[in-house]
Short mmCIF file of C-alpha atoms in Angstrom, two decimals:
data_model
loop_
_atom_site.label_atom_id
_atom_site.label_comp_id
_atom_site.label_asym_id
_atom_site.label_seq_id
_atom_site.Cartn_x
_atom_site.Cartn_y
_atom_site.Cartn_z
CA UNK U 1 -149.20 6.62 20.58
CA UNK U 2 -145.60 7.15 19.54
CA UNK U 3 -145.97 4.69 16.67
CA UNK U 4 -149.11 6.38 15.39
CA UNK U 5 -147.62 9.85 15.68
CA UNK U 6 -144.44 8.90 13.85
CA UNK U 7 -146.00 6.69 11.17
CA UNK U 8 -146.08 9.44 8.56
CA UNK U 9 -142.53 10.48 9.44
CA UNK U 10 -141.37 6.91 8.99
CA UNK U 11 -142.94 6.65 5.58
CA UNK U 12 -141.61 9.96 4.33
CA UNK U 13 -138.27 10.04 6.18
CA UNK U 14 -136.99 6.59 5.37
CA UNK U 15 -138.76 6.08 2.10
CA UNK U 16 -138.33 2.32 2.15
CA UNK U 17 -141.18 -0.04 1.48
CA UNK U 18 -140.54 -1.90 4.73
CA UNK U 19 -141.39 1.29 6.64
CA UNK U 20 -145.04 0.99 5.67
CA UNK U 21 -145.71 -1.28 8.64
CA UNK U 22 -148.25 -4.09 8.69
CA UNK U 23 -151.99 -3.83 8.26
CA UNK U 24 -153.22 -6.37 10.80
CA UNK U 25 -157.01 -6.91 10.81
CA UNK U 26 -158.91 -6.36 14.03
CA UNK U 27 -160.38 -9.84 13.69
CA UNK U 28 -156.92 -11.35 14.30
CA UNK U 29 -156.55 -9.39 17.54
CA UNK U 30 -159.99 -10.53 18.66
CA UNK U 31 -159.40 -14.18 17.71
CA UNK U 32 -156.04 -14.40 19.51
CA UNK U 33 -157.49 -12.62 22.54
CA UNK U 34 -160.36 -15.11 22.77
CA UNK U 35 -158.06 -18.12 22.36
CA UNK U 36 -155.74 -16.81 25.07
CA UNK U 37 -158.64 -16.08 27.41
CA UNK U 38 -160.07 -19.60 27.05
CA UNK U 39 -156.67 -21.31 27.42
CA UNK U 40 -155.71 -19.43 30.56
CA UNK U 41 -159.14 -19.94 32.09
CA UNK U 42 -158.63 -23.68 31.61
CA UNK U 43 -155.23 -23.50 33.31
CA UNK U 44 -156.69 -21.63 36.30
CA UNK U 45 -159.63 -24.07 36.49
CA UNK U 46 -157.30 -27.09 36.34
CA UNK U 47 -155.09 -25.79 39.15
CA UNK U 48 -158.08 -24.96 41.32
CA UNK U 49 -159.68 -28.35 40.63
CA UNK U 50 -156.76 -30.68 41.36
CA UNK U 51 -155.65 -30.72 45.00
CA UNK U 52 -152.31 -32.18 43.94
CA UNK U 53 -151.63 -28.85 42.23
CA UNK U 54 -152.36 -26.81 45.37
CA UNK U 55 -148.74 -25.88 45.99
CA UNK U 56 -146.80 -22.59 45.84
CA UNK U 57 -145.29 -23.46 42.46
CA UNK U 58 -148.65 -24.00 40.79
CA UNK U 59 -150.18 -21.03 42.59
CA UNK U 60 -147.49 -18.89 40.98
CA UNK U 61 -148.29 -20.47 37.60
CA UNK U 62 -151.96 -19.72 38.24
CA UNK U 63 -151.10 -16.07 38.89
CA UNK U 64 -149.08 -15.99 35.66
CA UNK U 65 -152.14 -17.36 33.82
CA UNK U 66 -154.27 -14.60 35.39
CA UNK U 67 -151.72 -12.04 34.16
CA UNK U 68 -152.00 -13.50 30.67
CA UNK U 69 -155.78 -13.29 30.96
CA UNK U 70 -155.42 -9.60 31.77
CA UNK U 71 -153.55 -9.19 28.49
CA UNK U 72 -156.42 -10.88 26.64
CA UNK U 73 -159.17 -9.02 28.47
CA UNK U 74 -157.53 -5.63 28.02
CA UNK U 75 -156.91 -6.35 24.33
CA UNK U 76 -160.49 -7.48 23.75
CA UNK U 77 -161.87 -4.50 25.66
CA UNK U 78 -159.74 -2.06 23.69
CA UNK U 79 -160.64 -3.57 20.31
CA UNK U 80 -164.38 -3.71 21.08
CA UNK U 81 -164.26 -0.18 22.45
CA UNK U 82 -162.55 1.11 19.30
CA UNK U 83 -164.92 -0.76 16.97
CA UNK U 84 -168.00 0.57 18.78
CA UNK U 85 -166.68 4.13 18.57
CA UNK U 86 -165.70 3.82 14.90
CA UNK U 87 -169.13 2.49 13.87
CA UNK U 88 -171.01 5.09 15.91
CA UNK U 89 -172.67 2.50 18.13
CA UNK U 90 -171.06 4.06 21.20
CA UNK U 91 -171.02 7.84 21.59
CA UNK U 92 -168.92 9.34 24.39
CA UNK U 93 -167.38 12.64 25.27
CA UNK U 94 -163.63 12.90 24.60
CA UNK U 95 -162.89 13.17 28.33
CA UNK U 96 -164.66 9.86 29.02
CA UNK U 97 -162.82 8.21 26.13
CA UNK U 98 -159.50 9.35 27.62
CA UNK U 99 -160.47 7.91 31.01
CA UNK U 100 -161.42 4.60 29.38
CA UNK U 101 -158.09 4.54 27.57
CA UNK U 102 -156.27 5.13 30.85
CA UNK U 103 -158.09 2.21 32.49
CA UNK U 104 -157.31 -0.13 29.58
CA UNK U 105 -153.66 0.94 29.40
CA UNK U 106 -153.34 0.45 33.17
CA UNK U 107 -154.61 -3.13 32.74
CA UNK U 108 -152.13 -3.74 29.94
CA UNK U 109 -149.24 -2.28 31.90
CA UNK U 110 -150.23 -4.21 35.03
CA UNK U 111 -150.24 -7.45 33.05
CA UNK U 112 -146.74 -6.66 31.72
CA UNK U 113 -145.28 -6.00 35.17
CA UNK U 114 -147.09 -8.90 36.85
CA UNK U 115 -146.21 -11.40 34.10
CA UNK U 116 -142.53 -10.51 34.28
CA UNK U 117 -142.62 -10.54 38.09
CA UNK U 118 -144.26 -13.96 38.32
CA UNK U 119 -141.82 -15.42 35.82
CA UNK U 120 -139.08 -14.22 38.15
CA UNK U 121 -140.90 -15.63 41.20
CA UNK U 122 -141.36 -19.00 39.46
CA UNK U 123 -137.66 -19.05 38.57
CA UNK U 124 -136.68 -18.37 42.20
CA UNK U 125 -139.14 -21.03 43.38
CA UNK U 126 -137.62 -23.60 41.01
CA UNK U 127 -134.13 -22.58 42.12
CA UNK U 128 -135.06 -23.24 45.76
CA UNK U 129 -136.59 -26.59 44.74
CA UNK U 130 -133.33 -27.71 43.16
CA UNK U 131 -130.71 -26.30 45.51
CA UNK U 132 -132.63 -26.52 48.79
CA UNK U 133 -134.84 -29.54 48.12
CA UNK U 134 -134.86 -30.81 51.71
CA UNK U 135 -135.73 -27.39 53.12
CA UNK U 136 -138.12 -26.30 50.38
CA UNK U 137 -141.35 -26.70 52.37
CA UNK U 138 -139.91 -24.76 55.29
CA UNK U 139 -138.58 -21.99 53.04
CA UNK U 140 -141.50 -21.63 50.63
CA UNK U 141 -144.46 -21.94 52.98
CA UNK U 142 -148.02 -21.29 51.90
CA UNK U 143 -148.08 -18.10 53.96
CA UNK U 144 -144.94 -16.76 52.25
CA UNK U 145 -146.36 -17.71 48.87
CA UNK U 146 -149.57 -15.77 49.60
CA UNK U 147 -147.59 -12.74 50.78
CA UNK U 148 -145.43 -12.93 47.63
CA UNK U 149 -148.45 -13.11 45.31
CA UNK U 150 -150.25 -10.25 47.09
CA UNK U 151 -147.09 -8.11 47.00
CA UNK U 152 -146.61 -8.68 43.27
CA UNK U 153 -150.21 -7.78 42.45
CA UNK U 154 -150.13 -4.68 44.67
CA UNK U 155 -146.79 -3.49 43.27
CA UNK U 156 -147.95 -4.17 39.68
CA UNK U 157 -151.16 -2.18 40.15
CA UNK U 158 -149.50 0.80 41.84
CA UNK U 159 -146.56 0.96 39.43
CA UNK U 160 -148.88 0.65 36.43
CA UNK U 161 -151.01 3.55 37.61
CA UNK U 162 -147.85 5.66 38.03
CA UNK U 163 -146.50 4.61 34.63
CA UNK U 164 -149.74 5.54 32.85
CA UNK U 165 -150.04 8.85 34.72
CA UNK U 166 -146.50 9.90 33.73
CA UNK U 167 -146.01 7.95 30.50
CA UNK U 168 -144.73 11.08 28.70
CA UNK U 169 -141.66 11.10 30.96
CA UNK U 170 -138.57 9.30 29.70
CA UNK U 171 -137.69 8.54 33.32
CA UNK U 172 -140.79 6.36 33.65
CA UNK U 173 -139.95 4.50 30.44
CA UNK U 174 -136.38 3.98 31.63
CA UNK U 175 -137.67 2.53 34.91
CA UNK U 176 -139.86 0.05 33.01
CA UNK U 177 -137.00 -0.90 30.68
CA UNK U 178 -134.61 -1.29 33.63
CA UNK U 179 -137.08 -3.56 35.41
CA UNK U 180 -137.41 -5.71 32.30
CA UNK U 181 -133.63 -6.02 31.91
CA UNK U 182 -133.12 -6.70 35.64
CA UNK U 183 -135.63 -9.56 35.64
CA UNK U 184 -134.11 -11.05 32.50
CA UNK U 185 -130.61 -10.99 33.98
CA UNK U 186 -131.89 -12.48 37.26
CA UNK U 187 -133.65 -15.35 35.49
CA UNK U 188 -130.73 -16.01 33.16
CA UNK U 189 -128.33 -16.27 36.12
CA UNK U 190 -130.67 -18.65 37.96
CA UNK U 191 -131.24 -20.84 34.90
CA UNK U 192 -127.54 -21.03 34.04
CA UNK U 193 -126.80 -22.09 37.61
CA UNK U 194 -129.59 -24.70 37.52
CA UNK U 195 -128.39 -26.14 34.22
CA UNK U 196 -124.80 -26.20 35.46
CA UNK U 197 -125.88 -28.25 38.47
CA UNK U 198 -128.06 -30.57 36.39
CA UNK U 199 -125.23 -31.10 33.90
CA UNK U 200 -122.78 -31.81 36.71
CA UNK U 201 -125.07 -34.44 38.27
CA UNK U 202 -125.82 -36.08 34.93
CA UNK U 203 -122.09 -36.26 34.21
CA UNK U 204 -121.43 -37.78 37.65
CA UNK U 205 -124.22 -40.32 37.18
CA UNK U 206 -122.99 -41.34 33.73
CA UNK U 207 -119.41 -41.75 34.99
CA UNK U 208 -120.66 -44.00 37.81
CA UNK U 209 -122.99 -45.83 35.39
CA UNK U 210 -126.02 -45.26 37.63
CA UNK U 211 -129.53 -44.50 36.39
CA UNK U 212 -130.66 -40.89 36.97
CA UNK U 213 -132.94 -40.32 39.94
CA UNK U 214 -136.48 -39.07 39.50
CA UNK U 215 -135.70 -35.95 41.50
CA UNK U 216 -132.81 -34.86 39.27
CA UNK U 217 -134.73 -35.73 36.13
CA UNK U 218 -137.69 -33.71 37.33
CA UNK U 219 -135.45 -30.79 38.26
CA UNK U 220 -133.87 -30.76 34.81
CA UNK U 221 -137.30 -30.95 33.18
CA UNK U 222 -138.51 -28.05 35.31
CA UNK U 223 -135.46 -25.98 34.37
CA UNK U 224 -136.05 -26.70 30.67
CA UNK U 225 -139.71 -25.69 31.02
CA UNK U 226 -138.82 -22.40 32.67
CA UNK U 227 -136.15 -21.71 30.06
CA UNK U 228 -138.73 -22.22 27.31
CA UNK U 229 -141.05 -19.83 29.13
CA UNK U 230 -138.26 -17.26 29.40
CA UNK U 231 -137.34 -17.64 25.73
CA UNK U 232 -140.95 -17.26 24.62
CA UNK U 233 -141.39 -14.23 26.87
CA UNK U 234 -138.22 -12.59 25.53
CA UNK U 235 -139.17 -13.18 21.88
CA UNK U 236 -142.72 -11.93 22.39
CA UNK U 237 -142.00 -8.96 24.67
CA UNK U 238 -138.50 -8.05 23.44
CA UNK U 239 -139.63 -6.02 20.40
CA UNK U 240 -142.04 -4.02 22.56
CA UNK U 241 -139.34 -3.09 25.07
CA UNK U 242 -136.92 -2.36 22.23
CA UNK U 243 -139.65 -0.05 20.93
CA UNK U 244 -139.60 1.75 24.30
CA UNK U 245 -135.80 2.02 24.16
CA UNK U 246 -135.98 3.63 20.73
CA UNK U 247 -138.62 6.10 21.96
CA UNK U 248 -136.13 7.26 24.60
CA UNK U 249 -132.96 7.19 22.48
CA UNK U 250 -133.95 8.14 18.92
CA UNK U 251 -137.61 9.20 18.60
CA UNK U 252 -137.05 11.15 15.35
CA UNK U 253 -134.43 8.99 13.64
CA UNK U 254 -135.77 7.61 10.31
CA UNK U 255 -134.73 4.04 11.13
CA UNK U 256 -136.36 4.25 14.54
CA UNK U 257 -139.59 5.61 13.07
CA UNK U 258 -139.59 2.70 10.65
CA UNK U 259 -139.45 0.36 13.64
CA UNK U 260 -142.34 2.27 15.25
CA UNK U 261 -144.54 1.54 12.23
CA UNK U 262 -144.58 -2.16 13.20
CA UNK U 263 -146.16 -1.51 16.59
CA UNK U 264 -149.22 -3.63 15.73
CA UNK U 265 -146.91 -6.58 15.10
CA UNK U 266 -145.41 -6.11 18.57
CA UNK U 267 -148.91 -6.20 20.05
CA UNK U 268 -149.65 -9.45 18.20
CA UNK U 269 -146.46 -10.97 19.62
CA UNK U 270 -147.51 -9.92 23.13
CA UNK U 271 -150.87 -11.64 22.72
CA UNK U 272 -149.14 -14.71 21.26
CA UNK U 273 -147.13 -14.96 24.49
CA UNK U 274 -150.33 -15.36 26.48
CA UNK U 275 -151.50 -17.99 23.96
CA UNK U 276 -148.27 -20.03 24.05
CA UNK U 277 -147.74 -20.12 27.84
CA UNK U 278 -150.73 -22.40 28.63
CA UNK U 279 -149.65 -24.80 25.88
CA UNK U 280 -146.26 -25.13 27.55
CA UNK U 281 -147.88 -25.90 30.90
CA UNK U 282 -150.26 -28.46 29.38
CA UNK U 283 -147.68 -30.39 27.37
CA UNK U 284 -144.80 -30.36 29.88
CA UNK U 285 -146.70 -31.08 33.12
CA UNK U 286 -148.30 -34.53 33.10
CA UNK U 287 -150.45 -33.80 36.16
CA UNK U 288 -151.70 -30.51 34.75
CA UNK U 289 -152.25 -32.08 31.33
CA UNK U 290 -154.40 -34.82 32.84
CA UNK U 291 -156.43 -32.31 34.85
CA UNK U 292 -156.91 -30.11 31.78
CA UNK U 293 -158.36 -33.11 29.94
CA UNK U 294 -160.77 -33.66 32.83
CA UNK U 295 -161.78 -30.00 32.80
CA UNK U 296 -162.35 -30.00 29.03
CA UNK U 297 -164.43 -33.19 29.22
CA UNK U 298 -166.28 -31.85 32.30
CA UNK U 299 -165.14 -34.79 34.42
CA UNK U 300 -165.59 -32.97 37.70
#
């Protein structure tokens, strides 16, 4: 809403050609949403199908895939809703349209909070796997994993409803921005610690001229995978949260309004995140990749 309201100000105030924004066709939104929906459905189906993947780590990945599906579903619902209204196929009272918008925005916001939360949960889970390998199954039990997943979904839903109800308040935006920054710092600290340990062990192994163990190799691979996920998430979601920061700090500044005019590009990046995540799972997890092939070929 802020980007739409300030679009004319950006064009007039800054005067630069780059402030015109990007005209992104609705078909691109729909195509990316469908691709993301299919990919994440395959990930969920693969995890549910293969009993070897029935572990807390893959349950958390499954929840992250569901969060990405929420992004796709909410995007598709919003685009179809707008197209039907624009072409006169769907006629509704303005009050009903506002309620529909609130529901869609709540889904979008819930997917943001839950995606970020599950990335943090997965990072903590990997950290426990590396540093407390012998005690992992006693620390991360199935019951604790279920409680964690239920808590994240409940907190995401409640916080999203509050955020949408009071989205005009800068305090609400600051809370969302603070949560984003907190989770990023938490994951960065965990990943740096994991890489420091992995580097230390690899250095010790090379100095002793011993081949690396499968456990340490797998731990390093897992840390690299999670780092890629974090990097993709930051690149795809960073502009959106920077957009929120500018709304709070400089809503009328000409340079800020120029940034607002690219809001559609930020939405495309968000959808791209939900498209890229399943590809990372498929290509970096041999077990999941094999199961995905079975699901695609219907080898049930």
